[in-house]
mmCIF file of C-alpha atoms and ligand atoms in Angstrom:
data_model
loop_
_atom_site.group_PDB
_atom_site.id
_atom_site.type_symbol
_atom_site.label_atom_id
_atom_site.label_comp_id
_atom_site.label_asym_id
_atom_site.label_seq_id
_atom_site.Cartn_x
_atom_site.Cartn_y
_atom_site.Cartn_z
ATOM 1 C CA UNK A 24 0.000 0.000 0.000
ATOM 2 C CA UNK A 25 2.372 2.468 0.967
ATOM 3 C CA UNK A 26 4.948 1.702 -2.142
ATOM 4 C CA UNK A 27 1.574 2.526 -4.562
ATOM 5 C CA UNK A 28 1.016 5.563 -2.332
ATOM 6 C CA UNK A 29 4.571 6.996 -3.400
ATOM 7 C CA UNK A 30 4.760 5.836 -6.415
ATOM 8 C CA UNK A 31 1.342 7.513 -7.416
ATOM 9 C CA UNK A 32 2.862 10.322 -5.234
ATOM 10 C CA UNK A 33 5.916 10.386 -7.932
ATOM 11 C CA UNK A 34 4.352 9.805 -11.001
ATOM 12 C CA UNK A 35 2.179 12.998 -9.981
ATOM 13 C CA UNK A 36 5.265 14.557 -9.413
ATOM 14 C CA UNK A 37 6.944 14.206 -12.581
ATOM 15 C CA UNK A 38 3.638 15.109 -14.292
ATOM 16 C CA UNK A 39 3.276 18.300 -12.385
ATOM 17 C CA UNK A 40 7.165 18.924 -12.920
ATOM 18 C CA UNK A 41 6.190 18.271 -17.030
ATOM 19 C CA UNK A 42 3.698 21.235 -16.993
ATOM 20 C CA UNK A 43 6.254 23.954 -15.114
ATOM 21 C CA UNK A 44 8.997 23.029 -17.730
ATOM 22 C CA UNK A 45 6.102 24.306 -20.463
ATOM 23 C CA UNK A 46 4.409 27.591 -20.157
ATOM 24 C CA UNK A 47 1.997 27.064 -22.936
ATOM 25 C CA UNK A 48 0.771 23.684 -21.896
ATOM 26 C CA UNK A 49 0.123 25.593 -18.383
ATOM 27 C CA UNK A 50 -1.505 28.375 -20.002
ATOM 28 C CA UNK A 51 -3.853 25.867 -22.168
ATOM 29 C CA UNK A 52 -4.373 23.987 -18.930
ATOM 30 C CA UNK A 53 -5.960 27.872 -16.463
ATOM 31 C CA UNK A 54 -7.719 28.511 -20.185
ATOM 32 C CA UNK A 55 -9.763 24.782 -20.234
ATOM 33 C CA UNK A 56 -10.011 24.702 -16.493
ATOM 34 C CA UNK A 57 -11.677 28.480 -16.569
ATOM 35 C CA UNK A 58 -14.155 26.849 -19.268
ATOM 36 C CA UNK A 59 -14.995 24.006 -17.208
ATOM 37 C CA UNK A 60 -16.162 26.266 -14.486
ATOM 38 C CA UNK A 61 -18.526 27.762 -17.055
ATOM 39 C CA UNK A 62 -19.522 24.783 -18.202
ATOM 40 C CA UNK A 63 -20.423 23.904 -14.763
ATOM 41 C CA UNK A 64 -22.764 26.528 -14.604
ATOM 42 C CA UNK A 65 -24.693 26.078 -17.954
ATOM 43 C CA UNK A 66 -25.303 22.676 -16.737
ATOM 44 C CA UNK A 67 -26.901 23.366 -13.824
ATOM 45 C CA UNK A 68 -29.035 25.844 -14.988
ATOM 46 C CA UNK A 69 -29.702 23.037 -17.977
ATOM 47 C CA UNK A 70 -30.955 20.238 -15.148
ATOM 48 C CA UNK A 71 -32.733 22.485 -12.936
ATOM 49 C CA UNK A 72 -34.832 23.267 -16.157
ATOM 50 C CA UNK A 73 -34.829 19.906 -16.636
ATOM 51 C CA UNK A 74 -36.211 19.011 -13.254
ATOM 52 C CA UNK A 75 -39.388 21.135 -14.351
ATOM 53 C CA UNK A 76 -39.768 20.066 -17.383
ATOM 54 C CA UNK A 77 -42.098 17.058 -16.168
ATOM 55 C CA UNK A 78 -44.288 19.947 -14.526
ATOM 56 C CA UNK A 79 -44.130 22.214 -17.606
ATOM 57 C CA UNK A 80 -45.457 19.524 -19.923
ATOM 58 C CA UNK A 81 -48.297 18.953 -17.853
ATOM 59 C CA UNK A 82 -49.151 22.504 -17.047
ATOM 60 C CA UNK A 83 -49.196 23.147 -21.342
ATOM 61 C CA UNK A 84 -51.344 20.218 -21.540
ATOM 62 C CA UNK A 85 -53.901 21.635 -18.866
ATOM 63 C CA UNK A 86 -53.519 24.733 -20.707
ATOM 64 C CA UNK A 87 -53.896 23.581 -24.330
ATOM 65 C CA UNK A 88 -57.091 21.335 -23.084
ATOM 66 C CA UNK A 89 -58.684 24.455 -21.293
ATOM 67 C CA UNK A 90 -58.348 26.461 -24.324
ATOM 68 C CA UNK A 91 -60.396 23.750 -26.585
ATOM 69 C CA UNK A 92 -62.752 23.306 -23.250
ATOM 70 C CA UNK A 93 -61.750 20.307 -22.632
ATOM 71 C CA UNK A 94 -62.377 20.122 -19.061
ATOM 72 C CA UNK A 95 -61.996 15.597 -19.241
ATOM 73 C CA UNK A 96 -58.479 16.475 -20.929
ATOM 74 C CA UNK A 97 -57.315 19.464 -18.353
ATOM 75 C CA UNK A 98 -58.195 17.506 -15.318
ATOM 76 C CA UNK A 99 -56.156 13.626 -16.761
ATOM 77 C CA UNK A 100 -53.332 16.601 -17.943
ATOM 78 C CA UNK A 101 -53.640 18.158 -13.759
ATOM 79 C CA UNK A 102 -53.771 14.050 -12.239
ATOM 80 C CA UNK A 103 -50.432 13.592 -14.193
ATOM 81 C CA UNK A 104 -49.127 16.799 -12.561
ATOM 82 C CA UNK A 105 -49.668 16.076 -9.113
ATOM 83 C CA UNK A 106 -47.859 13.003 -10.003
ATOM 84 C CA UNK A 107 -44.813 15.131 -11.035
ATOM 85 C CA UNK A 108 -44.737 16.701 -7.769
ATOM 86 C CA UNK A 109 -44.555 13.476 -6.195
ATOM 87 C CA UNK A 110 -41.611 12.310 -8.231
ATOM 88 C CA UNK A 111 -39.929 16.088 -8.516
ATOM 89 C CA UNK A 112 -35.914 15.614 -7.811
ATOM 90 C CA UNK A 113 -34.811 18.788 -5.709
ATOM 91 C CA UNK A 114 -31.175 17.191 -6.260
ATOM 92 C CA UNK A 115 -30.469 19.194 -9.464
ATOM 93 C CA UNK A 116 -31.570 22.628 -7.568
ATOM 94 C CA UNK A 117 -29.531 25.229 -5.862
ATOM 95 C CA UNK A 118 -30.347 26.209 -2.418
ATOM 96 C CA UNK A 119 -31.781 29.761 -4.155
ATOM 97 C CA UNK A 120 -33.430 27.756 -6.536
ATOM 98 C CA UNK A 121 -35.001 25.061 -4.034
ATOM 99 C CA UNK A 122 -36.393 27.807 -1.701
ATOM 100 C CA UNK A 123 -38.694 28.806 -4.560
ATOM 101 C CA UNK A 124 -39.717 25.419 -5.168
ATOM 102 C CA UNK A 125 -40.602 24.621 -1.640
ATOM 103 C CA UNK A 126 -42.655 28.362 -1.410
ATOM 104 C CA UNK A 127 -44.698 27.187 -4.121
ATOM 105 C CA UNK A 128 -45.219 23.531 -4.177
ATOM 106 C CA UNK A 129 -47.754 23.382 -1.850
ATOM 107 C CA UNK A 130 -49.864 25.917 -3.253
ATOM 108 C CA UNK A 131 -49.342 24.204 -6.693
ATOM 109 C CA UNK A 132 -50.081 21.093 -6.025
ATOM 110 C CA UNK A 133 -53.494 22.296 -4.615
ATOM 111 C CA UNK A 134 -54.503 24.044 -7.482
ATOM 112 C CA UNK A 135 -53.458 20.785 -9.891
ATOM 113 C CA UNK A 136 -55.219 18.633 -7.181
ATOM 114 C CA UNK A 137 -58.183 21.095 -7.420
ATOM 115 C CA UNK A 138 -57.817 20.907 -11.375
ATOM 116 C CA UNK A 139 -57.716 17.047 -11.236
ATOM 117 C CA UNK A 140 -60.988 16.480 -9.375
ATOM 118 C CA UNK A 141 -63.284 19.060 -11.362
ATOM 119 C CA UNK A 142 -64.007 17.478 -14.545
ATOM 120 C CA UNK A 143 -67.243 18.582 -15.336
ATOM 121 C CA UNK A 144 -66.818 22.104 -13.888
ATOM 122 C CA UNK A 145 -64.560 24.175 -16.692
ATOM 123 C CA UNK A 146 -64.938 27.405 -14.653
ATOM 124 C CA UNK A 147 -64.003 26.320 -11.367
ATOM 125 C CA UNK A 148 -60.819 24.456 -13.291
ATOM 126 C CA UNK A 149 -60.336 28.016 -14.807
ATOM 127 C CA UNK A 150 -59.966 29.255 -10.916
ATOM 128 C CA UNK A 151 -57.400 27.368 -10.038
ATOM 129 C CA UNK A 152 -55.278 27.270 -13.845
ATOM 130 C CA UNK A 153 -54.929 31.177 -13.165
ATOM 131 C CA UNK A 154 -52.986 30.904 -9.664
ATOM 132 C CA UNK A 155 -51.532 27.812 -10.718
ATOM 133 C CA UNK A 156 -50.201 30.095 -13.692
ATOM 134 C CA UNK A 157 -48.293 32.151 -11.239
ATOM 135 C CA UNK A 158 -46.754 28.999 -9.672
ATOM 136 C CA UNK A 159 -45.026 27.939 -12.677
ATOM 137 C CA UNK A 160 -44.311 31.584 -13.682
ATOM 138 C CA UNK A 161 -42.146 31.591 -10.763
ATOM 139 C CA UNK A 162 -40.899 28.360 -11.188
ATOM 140 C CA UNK A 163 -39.382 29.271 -14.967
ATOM 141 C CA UNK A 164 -38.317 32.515 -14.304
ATOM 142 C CA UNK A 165 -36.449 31.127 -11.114
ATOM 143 C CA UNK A 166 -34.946 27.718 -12.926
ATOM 144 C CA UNK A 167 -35.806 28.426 -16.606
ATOM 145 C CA UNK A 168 -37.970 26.982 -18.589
ATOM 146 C CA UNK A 169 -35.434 25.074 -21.210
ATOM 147 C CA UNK A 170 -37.740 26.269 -24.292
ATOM 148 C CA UNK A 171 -39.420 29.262 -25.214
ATOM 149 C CA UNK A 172 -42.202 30.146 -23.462
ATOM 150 C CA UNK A 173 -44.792 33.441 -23.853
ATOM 151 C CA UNK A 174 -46.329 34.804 -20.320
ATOM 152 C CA UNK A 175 -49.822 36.127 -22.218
ATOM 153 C CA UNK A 176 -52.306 38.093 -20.511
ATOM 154 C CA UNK A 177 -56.018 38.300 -21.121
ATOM 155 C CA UNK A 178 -57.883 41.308 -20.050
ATOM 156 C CA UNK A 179 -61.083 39.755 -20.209
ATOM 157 C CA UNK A 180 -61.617 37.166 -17.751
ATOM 158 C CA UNK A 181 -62.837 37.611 -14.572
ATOM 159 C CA UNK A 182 -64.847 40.907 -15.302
ATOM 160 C CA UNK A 183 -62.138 42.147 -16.890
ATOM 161 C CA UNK A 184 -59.734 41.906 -13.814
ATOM 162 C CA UNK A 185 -57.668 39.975 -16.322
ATOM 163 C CA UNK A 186 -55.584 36.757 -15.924
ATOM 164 C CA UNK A 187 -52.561 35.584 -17.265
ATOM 165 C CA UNK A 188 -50.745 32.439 -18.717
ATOM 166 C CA UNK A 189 -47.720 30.744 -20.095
ATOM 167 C CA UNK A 190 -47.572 29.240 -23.336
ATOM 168 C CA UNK A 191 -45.291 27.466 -26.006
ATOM 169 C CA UNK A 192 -46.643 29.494 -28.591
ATOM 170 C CA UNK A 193 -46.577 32.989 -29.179
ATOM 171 C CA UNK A 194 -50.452 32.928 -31.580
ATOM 172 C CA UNK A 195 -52.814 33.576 -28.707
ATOM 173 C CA UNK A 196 -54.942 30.429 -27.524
ATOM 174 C CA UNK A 197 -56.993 31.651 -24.607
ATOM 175 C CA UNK A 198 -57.661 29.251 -21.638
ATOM 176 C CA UNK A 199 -59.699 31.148 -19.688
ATOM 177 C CA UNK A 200 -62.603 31.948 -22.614
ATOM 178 C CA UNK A 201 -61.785 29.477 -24.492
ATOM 179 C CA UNK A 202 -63.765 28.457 -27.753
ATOM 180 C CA UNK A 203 -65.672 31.654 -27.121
ATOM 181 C CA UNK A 204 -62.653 34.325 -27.299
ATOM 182 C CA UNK A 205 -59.735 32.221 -28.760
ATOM 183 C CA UNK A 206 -57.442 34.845 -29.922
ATOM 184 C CA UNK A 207 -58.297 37.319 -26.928
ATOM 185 C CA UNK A 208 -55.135 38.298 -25.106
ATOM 186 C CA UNK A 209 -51.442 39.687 -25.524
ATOM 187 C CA UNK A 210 -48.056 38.376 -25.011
ATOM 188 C CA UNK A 211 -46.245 40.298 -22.500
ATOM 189 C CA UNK A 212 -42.769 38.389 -21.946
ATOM 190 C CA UNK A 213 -40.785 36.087 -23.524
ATOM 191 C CA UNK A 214 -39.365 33.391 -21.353
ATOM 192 C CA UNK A 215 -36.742 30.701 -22.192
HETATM 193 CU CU1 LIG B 311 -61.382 23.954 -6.197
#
């Protein structure tokens, strides 16, 4: 044990002494080691979006089923979601990151829940889509949403105290009205 201690101990030396006898190879070596640290970063960013891409599908599908009134379709789409949330990995998150996962997951999962169990009753799934919408807003703008997303607001709904919504589409396909008022609403950011 001890005689493959040193001699991994020397071989490290002589590789170490190798790179001080050669300024560029050092120099390439600080260059690729600063891009690794960068690297680092992109990919966590990339798996935290990842982590919430389970959720995001399912919140587009609620969405997209709302907007045809397809309350049978939103509430199967909101069952799969509170499924997500069982499964969700926090591993991939930073602590910044997982503090605004844990502020809202409660009050998500309620809403999907809520979503899940009202087939039948469109407007009362409508309730709950709007604050859900707010969840995942915060979610993507927190972790990112690893696709382009459009945060669209409708004026209309709710006597005109107006709601708003994220979609993977930037042509207007109201959930709130809609076969009624497909195309009412604007998009107001642009998420990725
Ligand atoms: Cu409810």
């Amino acid at each position: 044990m001890k005689t493959l201690i040193s001699s991994i101990a020397l071989s490290t030396f002589f590789f170490v002494a190798c790179n001080n006898g050669n300024q560029t190879t050092k120099m390439d070596k600080n260059t690729s080691s600063t891009s690794t640290v960068d690297q680092g970063t992109k990919e966590d960013l990339k798996t935290a979006a990842g982590s919430i891409s389970g959720l995001l599908t399912n919140y587009l599908q609620i969405k997209n089923a709302l907007s045809k009134d397809n309350d049978q379709e939103a509430a199967t789409a909101a069952k799969d979601m509170v499924n997500a949330f069982g499964s969700f990995d926090k591993a991939a998150l930073t602590t910044e990151q997982a503090k605004v996962y844990n502020d809202i997951e409660e009050d998500a999962l309620q809403h999907a829940t809520h979503i899940a169990d009202n087939s039948g009753k469109i407007d009362h799934q409508r309730e709950h889509f709007e604050i859900l919408s707010k969840d995942i807003y915060d979610l993507v703008k927190e972790m990112g949403a690893g696709q382009k997303l459009y945060y669209t607001n409708c004026p209309m709904y709710n006597n005109n105290k107006g709601a708003n919504w994220l979609s993977e589409t930037k042509e207007v396909q109201n959930p709130y009205l809609g076969q009624s008022m497909p195309t009412c609403g604007t998009v107001k950011e642009e998420l990725n």
